[in-house]
Tab-separated table of C-alpha atoms in Angstrom:
chain	number	residue	atom	x	y	z
L	3	MET	CA	93.504	87.067	147.785
L	4	ILE	CA	91.920	86.672	150.812
L	5	ILE	CA	90.307	83.253	152.100
L	6	ASP	CA	86.688	84.090	153.485
L	7	LYS	CA	86.442	83.132	157.038
L	8	THR	CA	83.704	80.669	156.353
L	9	PHE	CA	85.759	78.483	154.597
L	10	PHE	CA	88.175	78.792	157.067
L	11	SER	CA	86.289	77.628	159.661
L	12	ILE	CA	84.675	74.994	157.745
L	13	PHE	CA	88.057	73.672	156.454
L	14	ARG	CA	90.026	73.794	159.933
L	15	LYS	CA	86.908	72.308	161.849
L	16	GLY	CA	86.487	69.566	159.112
L	17	SER	CA	89.694	67.984	158.662
L	18	ARG	CA	92.758	69.178	160.551
L	19	THR	CA	95.502	67.216	158.943
L	20	TYR	CA	94.243	68.636	155.275
L	21	PHE	CA	93.576	72.022	156.533
L	22	TYR	CA	97.399	72.250	157.716
L	23	SER	CA	98.765	70.722	154.845
L	24	SER	CA	97.048	73.237	152.608
L	25	ILE	CA	98.338	76.058	154.323
L	26	PHE	CA	101.634	75.572	152.299
L	27	PHE	CA	100.272	75.817	148.685
L	28	PRO	CA	100.305	78.662	146.974
L	29	MET	CA	97.895	81.504	147.928
L	30	HIS	CA	95.765	81.206	144.481
L	31	ILE	CA	95.804	77.200	144.697
L	32	ARG	CA	94.684	77.418	148.497
L	33	ARG	CA	91.695	79.839	147.881
L	34	GLU	CA	90.470	76.969	145.356
L	35	VAL	CA	91.228	74.208	147.620
L	36	PHE	CA	89.057	76.164	150.452
L	37	ILE	CA	86.071	76.591	148.186
L	38	LEU	CA	85.965	72.831	147.036
L	39	TYR	CA	86.700	71.593	150.619
L	40	GLY	CA	83.786	73.911	152.072
L	41	PHE	CA	81.228	72.469	149.613
L	42	VAL	CA	81.889	68.888	150.014
L	43	ARG	CA	82.119	69.400	153.614
L	44	LYS	CA	78.822	71.433	154.023
L	45	THR	CA	77.008	69.006	151.800
L	46	ASP	CA	78.273	65.976	153.785
L	47	ASN	CA	77.630	67.647	156.893
L	48	TYR	CA	74.041	67.530	156.382
L	49	VAL	CA	73.600	63.875	155.914
L	50	ASP	CA	76.470	63.082	158.535
L	51	VAL	CA	74.585	64.955	161.382
L	52	ILE	CA	72.952	62.896	164.084
L	53	PRO	CA	69.920	62.976	163.358
L	54	GLN	CA	70.571	63.732	159.582
L	55	ASP	CA	69.201	66.980	158.243
L	56	ARG	CA	67.493	65.838	155.172
L	57	ASN	CA	65.487	68.980	154.688
L	58	GLY	CA	68.757	71.317	154.810
L	59	PHE	CA	70.479	68.566	152.568
L	60	TYR	CA	67.452	69.132	149.815
L	61	GLU	CA	67.582	73.038	150.467
L	62	PHE	CA	71.587	73.113	149.985
L	63	LYS	CA	71.134	71.201	146.698
L	64	GLU	CA	68.352	73.402	145.366
L	65	LYS	CA	70.152	76.552	146.134
L	66	TYR	CA	73.126	75.102	143.996
L	67	TYR	CA	70.820	74.340	141.102
L	68	GLN	CA	69.661	77.943	141.728
L	69	ALA	CA	73.313	79.351	141.290
L	70	LYS	CA	74.022	77.456	138.278
L	71	GLN	CA	71.150	79.269	136.705
L	72	GLY	CA	72.810	82.342	137.227
L	73	LYS	CA	70.995	83.454	140.763
L	74	GLU	CA	72.806	84.476	143.745
L	75	THR	CA	72.088	82.401	146.549
L	76	GLY	CA	73.521	84.454	149.304
L	77	ASP	CA	75.281	81.401	150.491
L	78	ILE	CA	78.968	81.921	149.871
L	79	VAL	CA	80.079	78.203	149.815
L	80	ILE	CA	77.489	77.359	147.278
L	81	ASP	CA	78.123	80.869	144.821
L	82	SER	CA	81.873	80.449	145.326
L	83	PHE	CA	81.796	76.856	144.293
L	84	VAL	CA	79.863	77.356	141.179
L	85	ARG	CA	82.095	80.133	140.077
L	86	LEU	CA	85.221	77.852	140.859
L	87	ALA	CA	83.195	74.885	139.133
L	88	GLU	CA	82.822	77.100	135.930
L	89	LYS	CA	86.425	78.632	136.047
L	90	LYS	CA	87.619	74.941	136.282
L	91	GLY	CA	85.344	72.905	133.987
L	92	PHE	CA	83.942	70.791	136.436
L	93	GLN	CA	81.494	68.114	134.456
L	94	ASP	CA	78.145	68.652	135.739
L	95	GLU	CA	78.347	64.871	135.941
L	96	TRP	CA	80.952	64.999	138.672
L	97	ILE	CA	78.528	67.259	140.817
L	98	GLU	CA	75.707	65.055	140.302
L	99	ALA	CA	77.473	61.807	141.210
L	100	PHE	CA	78.561	63.799	144.226
L	101	PHE	CA	74.909	64.710	145.485
L	102	HIS	CA	73.739	61.195	144.443
L	103	SER	CA	76.459	59.871	146.717
L	104	MET	CA	75.206	62.117	149.858
L	105	GLU	CA	71.686	61.390	148.928
L	106	LEU	CA	72.057	57.652	149.146
L	107	ASP	CA	73.865	58.187	152.772
L	108	LEU	CA	70.525	59.729	154.112
L	109	THR	CA	68.706	56.045	153.136
L	110	LYS	CA	71.232	53.416	152.584
L	111	LYS	CA	73.465	52.473	155.933
L	112	ARG	CA	75.168	49.541	154.307
L	113	TYR	CA	77.027	48.817	151.333
L	114	GLU	CA	78.096	45.464	149.399
L	115	THR	CA	81.877	45.351	149.006
């Protein structure tokens, strides 16, 4: 199993500590971790960049829903994540909660603790 260079690059740039610790995982687990990390990092990058890329976030989210309906989007991060989510049985609610939290970051700057 080969890890696509897209995931390798996203992961290495996003979290060097976690990236280097994950290279010790068995290859089949490492590949899945890279796919998962690539998806959440790419999504988060839309809301963390200054200025925020609102359009990019909503386009990415829409492509995810298209992929969930069986359409190949041409985005290796989304298409791979959808296959991983199906394989591992990720609940739709988890992904919805993640998108919701990212969307909140587009509008809200402070949260009560």
